[in-house]
Each structure stands twice: as C-alpha cells, then as structure tokens.
Short mmCIF file of C-alpha atoms in Angstrom, two decimals:
data_model
loop_
_atom_site.label_atom_id
_atom_site.label_comp_id
_atom_site.label_asym_id
_atom_site.label_seq_id
_atom_site.Cartn_x
_atom_site.Cartn_y
_atom_site.Cartn_z
CA MET A 1 -20.68 7.35 7.98
CA ARG A 2 -19.22 5.42 5.08
CA LYS A 3 -16.49 7.99 4.43
CA MET A 4 -15.59 7.98 8.11
CA LEU A 5 -15.22 4.24 8.11
CA LYS A 6 -13.26 4.15 4.90
CA ILE A 7 -10.45 6.35 6.19
CA CYS A 8 -10.49 4.92 9.70
CA CYS A 9 -10.02 1.50 8.17
CA SER A 10 -7.43 2.48 5.58
CA LEU A 11 -4.58 2.06 8.05
CA LEU A 12 -6.33 -0.79 9.85
CA LEU A 13 -7.58 -3.05 7.06
CA LEU A 14 -4.81 -5.55 7.63
CA SER A 15 -5.52 -5.79 11.34
CA LEU A 16 -9.03 -7.08 10.65
CA LEU A 17 -7.81 -10.41 9.36
CA SER A 18 -7.52 -13.71 11.16
CA GLY A 19 -6.19 -16.86 9.56
CA GLN A 20 -4.65 -20.27 9.84
CA LEU A 21 -1.34 -19.91 7.97
CA SER A 22 1.82 -19.77 10.07
CA ALA A 23 4.77 -19.27 7.68
CA ASN A 24 7.28 -16.58 8.59
CA PRO A 25 6.64 -13.38 6.61
CA GLY A 26 8.70 -11.80 3.88
CA LEU A 27 7.27 -8.46 5.00
CA LYS A 28 6.13 -7.41 8.46
CA VAL A 29 4.00 -4.29 8.87
CA ARG A 30 3.57 -2.44 12.14
CA ILE A 31 0.83 0.14 12.73
CA THR A 32 1.54 2.28 15.78
CA GLN A 33 -0.74 4.27 18.04
CA LYS A 34 0.37 7.37 16.15
CA GLY A 35 -1.06 5.79 12.99
CA LEU A 36 -4.34 4.95 14.70
CA GLU A 37 -4.66 8.49 15.99
CA TYR A 38 -4.05 9.86 12.51
CA ALA A 39 -6.80 7.63 11.11
CA LYS A 40 -9.19 8.87 13.76
CA GLU A 41 -8.42 12.56 13.26
CA VAL A 42 -8.65 12.44 9.48
CA GLY A 43 -11.74 10.29 9.66
CA LEU A 44 -13.55 12.75 11.89
CA GLU A 45 -12.64 15.63 9.59
CA ILE A 46 -13.91 13.79 6.52
CA LEU A 47 -17.08 12.73 8.32
CA LYS A 48 -17.86 16.35 9.18
CA GLN A 49 -17.11 17.56 5.66
CA ASN A 50 -19.29 14.95 4.00
CA MET A 51 -22.22 15.28 6.40
CA GLU A 52 -22.26 19.06 6.02
CA LYS A 53 -22.68 18.82 2.27
CA GLU A 54 -25.19 15.99 2.16
CA TYR A 55 -28.97 16.05 1.73
CA PHE A 56 -30.87 13.19 3.29
CA PRO A 57 -33.98 11.40 1.95
CA ASP A 58 -37.36 12.99 2.59
CA LEU A 59 -39.45 11.70 5.47
CA THR A 60 -43.16 11.17 4.84
CA GLY A 61 -45.71 9.51 7.11
CA HIS A 62 -48.28 10.06 9.80
CA GLU A 63 -48.61 10.00 13.56
CA LYS A 64 -51.85 9.35 15.47
CA PHE A 65 -53.41 11.97 17.70
CA GLY A 66 -56.83 12.09 19.25
CA LEU A 67 -59.47 11.32 16.68
CA GLY A 68 -57.25 11.61 13.61
CA ASN A 69 -53.77 11.54 12.12
CA VAL A 70 -51.04 14.12 11.70
CA LYS A 71 -49.64 13.70 8.20
CA TYR A 72 -46.13 15.08 7.78
CA ASN A 73 -43.57 15.57 5.06
CA ILE A 74 -40.01 16.61 5.85
CA SER A 75 -37.88 17.49 2.82
CA ARG A 76 -34.57 19.07 1.87
CA ILE A 77 -32.98 17.73 5.05
CA HIS A 78 -29.52 19.26 5.14
CA VAL A 79 -26.89 19.01 7.88
CA THR A 80 -25.40 22.45 8.52
CA ALA A 81 -23.15 21.70 11.48
CA VAL A 82 -21.57 18.63 13.09
CA GLU A 83 -19.80 18.40 16.40
CA LEU A 84 -17.79 15.27 17.26
CA PRO A 85 -16.18 15.98 20.62
CA SER A 86 -15.40 12.36 21.39
CA ALA A 87 -14.40 9.42 19.19
CA SER A 88 -12.20 6.39 19.77
CA ILE A 89 -10.90 3.35 17.94
CA SER A 90 -10.01 0.28 19.96
CA LEU A 91 -8.60 -3.02 18.75
CA LEU A 92 -10.26 -6.32 19.49
CA PRO A 93 -7.40 -8.87 19.44
CA GLY A 94 -7.79 -11.37 16.65
CA SER A 95 -11.20 -10.18 15.52
CA GLY A 96 -11.49 -6.56 14.44
CA ILE A 97 -12.07 -2.94 15.34
CA LYS A 98 -14.50 -1.22 17.66
CA LEU A 99 -15.45 2.28 16.59
CA VAL A 100 -17.17 4.53 19.15
CA ILE A 101 -18.45 8.04 18.43
CA GLY A 102 -19.72 9.66 21.61
CA ASN A 103 -21.76 12.71 22.54
CA ALA A 104 -22.01 13.90 18.94
CA SER A 105 -24.45 16.58 17.87
CA LEU A 106 -26.01 17.63 14.55
CA THR A 107 -27.76 20.77 13.40
CA ILE A 108 -30.17 20.23 10.51
CA ASP A 109 -32.16 22.59 8.28
CA MET A 110 -35.33 21.28 6.63
CA ASN A 111 -38.63 22.07 4.97
CA TRP A 112 -41.70 20.77 6.76
CA ASN A 113 -45.34 20.30 5.94
CA ILE A 114 -48.08 19.11 8.31
CA ARG A 115 -51.79 18.41 7.67
CA THR A 116 -54.66 17.27 9.85
CA TRP A 117 -58.39 17.17 9.14
CA MET A 118 -58.65 20.53 10.92
CA PHE A 119 -55.67 22.57 9.67
CA LYS A 120 -52.38 22.50 7.79
CA ASP A 121 -49.11 24.44 7.88
CA SER A 122 -45.62 24.42 6.35
CA GLY A 123 -42.35 26.29 6.56
CA ARG A 124 -38.67 26.00 7.39
CA GLY A 125 -37.29 24.38 10.49
CA THR A 126 -34.08 23.75 12.40
CA VAL A 127 -33.35 20.54 14.28
CA HIS A 128 -30.60 20.14 16.86
CA ILE A 129 -29.84 16.53 17.76
CA SER A 130 -27.51 15.99 20.69
CA LYS A 131 -26.07 13.16 22.76
CA VAL A 132 -25.68 10.88 19.72
CA PHE A 133 -23.67 7.70 20.35
CA VAL A 134 -22.60 5.21 17.67
CA THR A 135 -20.87 1.91 18.47
CA ALA A 136 -19.82 -0.34 15.57
CA ILE A 137 -17.75 -3.50 15.49
CA PHE A 138 -16.58 -4.88 12.16
CA SER A 139 -14.22 -7.67 11.26
CA THR A 140 -13.19 -10.08 8.55
CA PRO A 141 -11.69 -13.56 8.42
CA LEU A 142 -8.68 -14.53 6.34
CA ASP A 143 -10.01 -16.85 3.68
CA ASN A 144 -7.18 -18.32 1.64
CA THR A 145 -9.67 -19.92 -0.76
CA GLY A 146 -11.01 -16.67 -2.14
CA PRO A 147 -11.23 -12.91 -1.69
CA THR A 148 -11.24 -11.61 1.85
CA SER A 149 -14.61 -10.36 3.08
CA ILE A 150 -15.39 -7.74 5.68
CA SER A 151 -18.62 -7.50 7.62
CA LEU A 152 -20.39 -5.49 10.27
CA THR A 153 -20.81 -7.77 13.26
CA SER A 154 -22.44 -5.31 15.65
CA CYS A 155 -23.86 -1.81 15.42
CA ARG A 156 -25.90 0.42 17.70
CA THR A 157 -26.98 4.05 17.50
CA THR A 158 -28.63 6.05 20.27
CA SER A 159 -29.60 9.70 20.43
CA GLY A 160 -30.70 11.70 23.43
CA ASP A 161 -32.29 15.07 22.77
CA VAL A 162 -34.05 16.32 19.64
CA ASP A 163 -34.80 20.05 19.73
CA ILE A 164 -36.93 21.45 16.89
CA LYS A 165 -37.68 25.07 15.98
CA LEU A 166 -40.29 25.74 13.28
CA ASN A 167 -41.11 28.80 11.19
CA GLY A 168 -44.61 28.96 9.73
CA LYS A 169 -47.97 30.74 9.67
CA THR A 170 -49.66 29.24 12.70
CA GLY A 171 -46.91 29.81 15.23
CA PHE A 172 -49.18 29.16 18.21
CA LEU A 173 -49.60 25.54 17.01
CA HIS A 174 -45.91 24.82 16.44
CA ASN A 175 -45.35 23.31 19.87
CA PHE A 176 -48.23 20.98 19.09
CA PHE A 177 -46.63 19.97 15.76
CA ILE A 178 -43.11 19.53 17.14
CA LYS A 179 -43.86 16.46 19.25
CA TYR A 180 -45.15 14.71 16.12
CA LEU A 181 -42.01 15.55 14.13
CA LYS A 182 -39.54 14.41 16.80
CA LYS A 183 -40.52 10.76 16.49
CA PRO A 184 -39.83 10.30 12.74
CA ILE A 185 -36.59 12.29 12.92
CA HIS A 186 -35.32 10.27 15.87
CA ARG A 187 -36.47 7.01 14.30
CA SER A 188 -34.79 7.82 10.97
CA LEU A 189 -31.48 8.55 12.66
CA VAL A 190 -31.49 5.31 14.62
CA ILE A 191 -32.73 3.14 11.74
CA ASN A 192 -30.47 4.50 8.97
CA SER A 193 -27.13 4.90 10.76
CA CYS A 194 -26.15 1.23 10.85
CA PRO A 195 -27.23 0.46 7.25
CA ASN A 196 -25.09 3.40 6.12
CA ILE A 197 -22.18 1.98 8.08
CA ARG A 198 -22.75 -1.42 6.50
CA ALA A 199 -22.77 0.19 3.04
CA GLY A 200 -19.50 1.91 3.85
CA ILE A 201 -17.91 -1.35 4.89
CA GLN A 202 -18.85 -2.85 1.54
CA LEU A 203 -16.78 -0.12 -0.09
CA ILE A 204 -13.80 -1.13 2.04
CA ASP A 205 -13.88 -4.55 0.34
CA GLU A 206 -12.36 -2.89 -2.70
CA ASP A 207 -9.38 -1.78 -0.63
CA LEU A 208 -9.01 -5.26 0.82
CA ARG A 209 -8.99 -6.84 -2.61
CA SER A 210 -6.43 -4.29 -3.76
CA LEU A 211 -4.30 -4.94 -0.72
CA ASN A 212 -4.27 -8.70 -1.09
CA ALA A 213 -3.75 -8.71 -4.85
CA VAL A 214 -0.57 -9.91 -6.49
CA MET A 215 1.19 -6.82 -7.83
CA GLN A 216 3.16 -6.58 -11.06
CA ILE A 217 6.75 -5.45 -10.58
CA ASP A 218 7.78 -5.49 -14.24
CA ASP A 219 7.43 -7.72 -17.30
CA LEU A 220 9.43 -10.47 -15.58
CA THR A 221 8.22 -10.64 -11.98
CA GLU A 222 5.32 -10.19 -9.58
CA VAL A 223 5.07 -9.86 -5.79
CA ASP A 224 2.52 -11.40 -3.44
CA TYR A 225 1.59 -9.11 -0.53
CA SER A 226 -1.31 -11.18 0.81
CA LEU A 227 -1.45 -11.92 4.52
CA SER A 228 0.20 -15.09 5.81
CA SER A 229 -1.02 -15.22 9.43
CA SER A 230 -3.19 -13.61 12.07
CA PRO A 231 -2.33 -10.12 13.31
CA ALA A 232 -0.57 -9.79 16.64
CA VAL A 233 -2.34 -7.04 18.56
CA PHE A 234 -0.52 -5.38 21.43
CA GLN A 235 -1.35 -2.35 23.54
CA PRO A 236 0.69 0.20 21.55
CA PHE A 237 0.75 -1.37 18.06
CA ILE A 238 -0.38 -4.08 15.65
CA ASP A 239 2.04 -6.40 13.85
CA LEU A 240 0.90 -7.88 10.55
CA ASP A 241 2.63 -10.60 8.55
CA LEU A 242 2.52 -10.49 4.75
CA LYS A 243 3.87 -13.20 2.46
CA GLY A 244 6.23 -10.79 0.73
CA VAL A 245 7.43 -13.24 -1.93
CA VAL A 246 8.59 -12.38 -5.46
CA PHE A 247 8.14 -14.88 -8.29
CA PRO A 248 8.35 -15.05 -12.10
CA ALA A 249 5.37 -13.39 -13.74
CA GLY A 250 2.54 -15.87 -14.24
CA ASN A 251 4.48 -18.70 -12.60
CA TYR A 252 4.18 -18.92 -8.82
CA THR A 253 7.28 -21.07 -8.40
CA ASP A 254 8.40 -22.15 -4.95
CA SER A 255 11.77 -20.65 -4.14
CA PRO A 256 14.58 -22.63 -2.45
CA TYR A 257 14.52 -20.24 0.52
CA VAL A 258 12.70 -20.34 3.84
CA ALA A 259 11.84 -17.13 5.65
CA ALA A 260 13.43 -16.64 9.05
CA SER A 261 11.52 -15.20 11.98
CA LEU A 262 11.44 -11.42 12.02
CA THR A 263 11.06 -9.07 14.99
CA ILE A 264 10.81 -5.30 14.66
CA PRO A 265 12.37 -3.32 17.54
CA ASP A 266 9.98 -1.31 19.71
CA GLN A 267 9.60 2.07 18.04
CA SER A 268 6.70 4.49 17.96
CA ASP A 269 7.96 7.71 16.35
CA SER A 270 6.38 6.88 12.99
CA MET A 271 2.85 5.85 12.04
CA LEU A 272 3.93 2.85 10.02
CA TYR A 273 6.89 0.47 9.88
CA LEU A 274 7.59 -1.96 7.04
CA ALA A 275 10.30 -4.58 7.56
CA PHE A 276 11.38 -6.37 4.36
CA SER A 277 13.20 -9.53 5.37
CA GLU A 278 16.23 -11.02 3.66
CA TYR A 279 13.81 -13.66 2.36
CA PHE A 280 11.95 -11.03 0.31
CA PHE A 281 15.14 -10.05 -1.51
CA GLN A 282 16.27 -13.68 -1.83
CA THR A 283 13.04 -14.58 -3.63
CA SER A 284 13.56 -11.52 -5.83
CA SER A 285 17.04 -12.75 -6.71
CA PHE A 286 15.73 -16.24 -7.45
CA ALA A 287 12.87 -14.94 -9.61
CA TYR A 288 15.14 -12.76 -11.74
CA TYR A 289 17.74 -15.54 -12.01
CA THR A 290 15.02 -17.94 -13.17
CA THR A 291 13.87 -15.52 -15.87
CA GLY A 292 17.42 -14.93 -17.12
CA ALA A 293 17.42 -11.26 -16.15
CA PHE A 294 21.08 -11.40 -15.10
CA ASN A 295 22.23 -12.53 -18.54
CA MET A 296 23.22 -10.04 -21.21
CA THR A 297 25.19 -9.75 -24.42
CA ILE A 298 27.53 -6.87 -25.23
CA ALA A 299 28.36 -6.47 -28.92
CA GLU A 300 30.44 -3.89 -30.71
CA GLU A 301 27.37 -1.97 -31.85
CA THR A 302 25.94 -1.83 -28.33
CA CYS A 303 29.11 -0.62 -26.66
CA SER A 304 29.16 3.16 -27.05
CA TYR A 305 32.41 3.70 -25.16
CA PHE A 306 34.86 2.06 -27.56
CA ASN A 307 34.96 -0.58 -30.28
CA ILE A 308 35.61 -3.97 -28.74
CA ASN A 309 37.43 -6.21 -31.18
CA THR A 310 40.12 -8.87 -31.32
CA GLU A 311 42.75 -6.22 -31.95
CA ILE A 312 42.12 -4.68 -28.53
CA PHE A 313 42.27 -8.06 -26.80
CA GLY A 314 45.28 -9.04 -28.93
CA SER A 315 47.21 -5.99 -27.75
CA ILE A 316 46.79 -7.24 -24.20
CA ILE A 317 46.97 -11.00 -24.71
CA PRO A 318 49.50 -12.16 -27.30
CA GLU A 319 47.67 -15.48 -27.64
CA VAL A 320 44.63 -13.69 -29.10
CA ALA A 321 46.82 -11.77 -31.57
CA LYS A 322 48.31 -15.05 -32.80
CA TYR A 323 44.87 -16.63 -33.09
CA SER A 324 43.30 -13.73 -34.99
CA VAL A 325 45.59 -11.75 -37.28
CA THR A 326 42.65 -9.92 -38.87
CA PRO A 327 40.70 -7.72 -36.44
CA TYR A 328 37.23 -9.06 -35.86
CA PRO A 329 34.41 -7.58 -33.79
CA VAL A 330 34.06 -9.14 -30.38
CA MET A 331 30.91 -10.16 -28.51
CA LEU A 332 30.76 -10.65 -24.75
CA LYS A 333 28.18 -13.02 -23.30
CA LEU A 334 27.63 -12.57 -19.57
CA MET A 335 25.68 -15.18 -17.62
CA SER A 336 24.85 -15.65 -13.98
CA THR A 337 25.80 -19.22 -13.14
CA GLU A 338 24.29 -19.26 -9.65
CA ILE A 339 21.50 -17.43 -7.83
CA PRO A 340 22.98 -14.14 -6.57
CA MET A 341 23.52 -14.26 -2.81
CA ILE A 342 21.81 -11.57 -0.71
CA SER A 343 23.23 -10.46 2.64
CA LEU A 344 21.70 -7.86 4.96
CA GLN A 345 23.96 -6.70 7.77
CA LYS A 346 23.79 -3.57 9.89
CA ASP A 347 24.00 -0.64 7.43
CA SER A 348 25.08 -3.01 4.64
CA PHE A 349 23.16 -4.55 1.72
CA THR A 350 25.47 -6.71 -0.38
CA VAL A 351 24.91 -9.00 -3.34
CA GLN A 352 27.49 -11.55 -4.44
CA ILE A 353 27.15 -12.56 -8.07
CA GLN A 354 28.84 -15.59 -9.58
CA GLY A 355 28.85 -15.84 -13.32
CA SER A 356 30.87 -16.15 -16.47
CA VAL A 357 31.84 -14.00 -19.42
CA GLU A 358 32.49 -15.63 -22.77
CA VAL A 359 34.50 -13.64 -25.33
CA LEU A 360 33.58 -14.50 -28.92
CA ALA A 361 34.91 -13.28 -32.26
CA VAL A 362 32.32 -12.38 -34.89
CA LEU A 363 33.61 -13.65 -38.21
CA PRO A 364 32.88 -12.05 -41.62
CA ASP A 365 30.21 -14.65 -42.40
CA SER A 366 28.41 -13.64 -39.15
CA THR A 367 29.32 -16.88 -37.43
CA ILE A 368 30.88 -16.64 -34.00
CA GLN A 369 33.96 -18.33 -32.60
CA SER A 370 34.55 -18.66 -28.87
CA LEU A 371 37.95 -17.33 -27.82
CA PHE A 372 37.84 -17.92 -24.07
CA THR A 373 35.56 -17.98 -21.06
CA LEU A 374 36.23 -16.44 -17.66
CA ASN A 375 34.60 -17.12 -14.30
CA ILE A 376 33.45 -14.00 -12.45
CA VAL A 377 32.85 -13.41 -8.76
CA ALA A 378 31.52 -9.88 -8.19
CA ASN A 379 30.82 -8.32 -4.82
CA THR A 380 28.33 -5.47 -5.06
CA SER A 381 26.42 -3.25 -2.66
CA ILE A 382 22.96 -1.74 -3.01
CA SER A 383 21.73 1.60 -1.73
CA LEU A 384 17.97 2.04 -1.32
CA ASN A 385 15.53 4.90 -1.60
CA ILE A 386 11.78 5.40 -1.98
CA PHE A 387 10.16 7.31 -4.80
CA ASP A 388 6.62 7.27 -6.12
CA GLN A 389 5.53 4.57 -3.64
CA LYS A 390 8.29 2.24 -4.81
CA LEU A 391 11.40 0.81 -3.18
CA MET A 392 14.29 1.52 -5.54
CA GLY A 393 17.89 0.38 -5.55
CA SER A 394 21.22 1.46 -6.97
CA LEU A 395 23.99 -1.09 -7.54
CA CYS A 396 27.66 -0.36 -6.89
CA LEU A 397 30.53 -2.69 -7.85
CA ASN A 398 32.88 -3.12 -4.90
CA ARG A 399 35.34 -5.73 -6.15
CA ILE A 400 35.56 -8.41 -8.81
CA GLN A 401 37.64 -11.51 -9.40
CA PHE A 402 38.29 -13.29 -12.70
CA SER A 403 39.61 -16.77 -13.35
CA LEU A 404 40.11 -18.67 -16.58
CA ALA A 405 37.43 -21.31 -17.15
CA HIS A 406 38.18 -22.31 -20.76
CA SER A 407 40.33 -21.05 -23.62
CA ASN A 408 40.59 -21.79 -27.33
CA VAL A 409 43.62 -19.54 -27.70
CA GLY A 410 45.80 -21.19 -25.08
CA SER A 411 46.62 -20.32 -21.51
CA PHE A 412 47.23 -16.70 -20.53
CA GLU A 413 47.46 -14.47 -17.48
CA VAL A 414 43.90 -13.37 -16.60
CA LEU A 415 45.23 -10.45 -14.59
CA LEU A 416 46.07 -8.71 -17.87
CA LEU A 417 42.34 -8.49 -18.71
CA GLU A 418 41.02 -7.22 -15.40
CA ASN A 419 41.27 -3.52 -16.24
CA ILE A 420 39.44 -3.68 -19.56
CA LEU A 421 36.76 -6.08 -18.31
CA SER A 422 36.23 -4.08 -15.12
CA TYR A 423 35.84 -0.96 -17.24
CA ILE A 424 33.24 -2.66 -19.44
CA LEU A 425 31.34 -3.84 -16.37
CA GLN A 426 31.40 -0.38 -14.81
CA THR A 427 30.34 1.47 -17.97
CA LYS A 428 27.90 -1.01 -19.50
CA VAL A 429 26.72 -3.73 -17.12
CA ILE A 430 26.24 -1.73 -13.91
CA PRO A 431 24.32 1.12 -15.64
CA SER A 432 22.09 -1.47 -17.33
CA ALA A 433 21.38 -3.12 -13.95
CA ASN A 434 20.64 0.23 -12.33
CA ALA A 435 18.23 1.12 -15.11
CA LYS A 436 16.24 -2.00 -14.18
CA LEU A 437 16.52 -1.34 -10.43
CA SER A 438 15.29 2.23 -10.92
CA LYS A 439 11.87 0.87 -11.89
CA GLY A 440 11.50 -0.16 -8.26
CA PHE A 441 9.46 -2.62 -6.23
CA PRO A 442 5.88 -1.45 -5.59
CA LEU A 443 5.12 -1.10 -1.89
CA PRO A 444 1.87 -2.32 -0.35
CA ASN A 445 -0.57 0.48 -0.99
CA LEU A 446 -4.06 1.48 0.09
CA ALA A 447 -6.42 3.70 -1.86
CA ASN A 448 -5.53 7.39 -1.53
CA VAL A 449 -2.83 6.72 1.10
CA THR A 450 0.78 7.72 0.39
CA LEU A 451 3.94 7.50 2.45
CA THR A 452 5.42 10.73 3.80
CA ARG A 453 8.92 11.33 5.12
CA PRO A 454 10.00 7.68 4.74
CA HIS A 455 13.34 6.70 6.25
CA ILE A 456 15.25 3.52 5.37
CA THR A 457 17.64 1.64 7.65
CA ILE A 458 19.37 -1.66 6.95
CA GLU A 459 19.41 -4.01 9.93
CA GLN A 460 20.65 -7.54 10.52
CA GLY A 461 18.42 -9.66 8.28
CA TYR A 462 15.93 -7.01 7.14
CA VAL A 463 15.38 -3.55 5.66
CA LEU A 464 13.22 -1.25 7.81
CA ILE A 465 11.13 1.59 6.39
CA SER A 466 9.84 4.06 8.99
CA THR A 467 7.21 6.40 7.63
CA ASP A 468 4.19 8.56 8.30
CA VAL A 469 1.24 8.46 5.92
CA HIS A 470 -0.96 11.00 4.19
CA TYR A 471 -4.55 10.47 3.13
CA ASN A 472 -5.70 12.45 0.10
CA HIS A 473 -9.44 13.09 0.28
CA GLN A 474 -9.98 14.04 -3.34
CA ARG A 475 -13.09 16.16 -3.02
CA ARG A 476 -12.03 18.19 -0.02
CA ARG A 477 -8.94 19.93 1.17
CA GLU A 478 -6.10 17.63 2.18
CA THR A 479 -5.46 16.97 5.84
CA THR A 480 -1.97 16.09 7.02
CA PHE A 481 -1.00 14.99 10.51
CA LYS A 482 2.11 16.52 12.00
CA ALA A 483 3.87 15.05 14.98
#
C-alpha cells in the first residue's frame, strides 16, 4: 500500500495543505483532472507490481474447536496476482484526499501447517480473497513554524470472500481445516492494511520536506517554494499558491515588490500548469542586483576580441588622444545603478537595465585613471526554455542608449562611441550574462517526477508552463501516460 500512496500523492502533496497566510503567490500551480488520473493509473500499476513480488509475515496461532485447539502456521505468503478493477481519488476541499480501492481481489500462495491433539498435516495452499475495499483519508496542516506533517485521519478495510484450496496428505480433512485458516487470513488483512498505509504516509513526509525546502539557485541566490496559502479546490482542478520568492543566499531580505493577484485561464489539456508571476522575476532581479551580479569589469586581458586601449578610443575621440599620447591599456567598469525592471506582456519578456560604464586608463605603475563615465539604458528581451528540470533564459540586446555622465578629458560627442561600446556589450557582456542564465532556475520538484513535453507561453503579468509529468519507478519498468 505504501508505494501506491506515494505515487498517488506525488502530484497531490501540495493539495493536502491548509494554512493561514494570504499573500499573493509568486508561483501558482494547477493540478488538473488529467494529472489526478495519471496518478491513479500509475499508482495502481505500482501497487500491483510491488504486491506481486512481496512476501508477507508468517501467521502463527490457534483457533478453538470442540475439546481442543487447532494450532496453525502459515508461511511463505506470496501474492501471485492482483486485480484492481475500481479505484478513485477524490478531493476533500481544504482538508485532504480520499482514496478508495473497490472490489479488489488477491491470489496468494502459501505453505500451511496444522496440528491438533488427534492429527497433523501440512502442504501448499492457494487463497483467493475477493471483494476487498479500502477507504483512506489523509491530510496535513500548513504549519509555518516548522516542517509540514502528514497524517492518516481515517482508514477502513473490508474483505468479503476468502476461498482456500489446500494440498496435503489428509485431503478428506481439508474442508475441516479451511474454516480455521480463513479467520487468521481475513483478520491479518483487515488489521495490517491501515498500518501499512500509515507507514507509507510517513514516507511521503520526505517529499513534503523536499517540496517546501528553500532551493539553491547558484552561489548568489536561493528560491523559496513553500506554500503561502490554502489550496483552492474546484471540480476539475486544484490551484496551489507558492511563495515563489528569490533572495540573496543566506539572507532572506524583503524585496521592495508586492505580488499582484494571479489567475490562470481555464485549461485542462496538460496535467500540470505552473504560472510564474512578474513578482517572481522581480525578486530575482532584486536579489541579483543586491549581490552585485550585474557588475563586471572588462580589462584588456579579458577581452579576447581586440585589445582595448587609449589608442583605440583616441582614434574615435580626439579628446582622449590629447589626454593620453602614449597608448595605455583600458579597463571598463560596468555597474547597474538601479534594479533592472521586469515587464511581462503577451509573448514578450523584457528587461530594462540602467547602469553606467566607466572607462579607465591603466598606467605603467598599475594605477588607474578615470577618463570618462557614461550612463547606459539598455532594453533587452529574454527567451525561455526548460532543460533538466530548470527554467533557463537567453538574453538578447534590443537597443541601447548612452549619455555622458562625467568626463576628465573634456566634453565629446557620445554618439561616436556607440558602435565600439555596443560591440563590446554584444561580444562580452551579453555572452557572460547568458552563461549565468544558462544555469537556470530550479523548478519545484517531487521525488522521481519529471516534466514531459513542457510548453512555455508568456502572458500579461506571468509566464505559464504547461506540462505533463512522468513518474520513474526505479525498480520496475517505467509507465508513461499518453493523452
């Protein structure tokens, strides 16, 4: 049972949570009916696979009859066939999941041994148990003071018919023995089913802790994917709100942004929808700005495209040639002067970056002398893709404007520098930014569950990922749901 519950809950773990927080999410997750059906189908397959390979504990005891006792021992209890013709998962708004397995049947092989004061016998036997019904309800509260817990709140198992066939020496007494073996087999099934389910739910705690954990993005930043409010359960889907906030690594700093409300359009073609709001990317921008990730220095030895020196700038700007007769290496210091502005419009993800570039001459004694500083306003766009369970971006420079902020070489026409500076940005700065973006943002992930056929669309105020999922059961063949 525990394997069944683990996969059935993998897509539904988030929906089990209820809480008191009410902030708008940075990430909204929607699980559709298609996702629930996938969980059920894979869960049933895994349940059958695991039951058919499992040996159950021996049963030893006695039953009273007449003037004595029938002592029995049932060993090497092995399930050889499982039939699960009916199973359903239903959502209990605000509390949890109800799992019902109906009219199931099991075929079991076993060794048996019976003794009374008059006779004894042993042999092999086959048990067919039919009309088995299991109803389990499990839920968990959202506890923002510690790890989330999950518990079994209700469980019931019933079985109808137990049919036993025995092979042994005293065949004429088998019908007499059978009625004494039915009771312990039936009792064991009823007694052990719910504890096994409870043990399985304890394993799910590990997935919950993984889900709610703060995830490392890179050396500079982390992301918090813990839940921020109660799930909203509707007839065809569940909506779940996650904090979805990025912050400097080890420093959960409040950002200057407030998340706007987010509504996903009614869609059901995919199992799972993830909507990353503009707020998620704004907090990312703020976190990287805070850590200085947008600042960089370009020196002659780090520029592989051409040698940048005062002679090059002097050939364009006469004022530099007058200031520096001897060619000196040049260093460019780029800084972001404001938090980059994120804008999500229909089919458009743009980032406006305001910064400065200071051009410095490196003198023979290794000291530096500032020549001039320019203001920069760069308009860029980002294209997104998903690889290895990460959301990745690629930056493209659309247009850029320069203006003179300060000069130690006198006033000059900034337009003369636009070509060379744009070239440096395109060949050095943008590739460096894309190298960082290629590391990607980790997506919320559950154990052994991966996204399949993800599709990204950019909407007004959010990025929507539509995807199916695939569960990899490591010890058995993989099962994939196809629409």
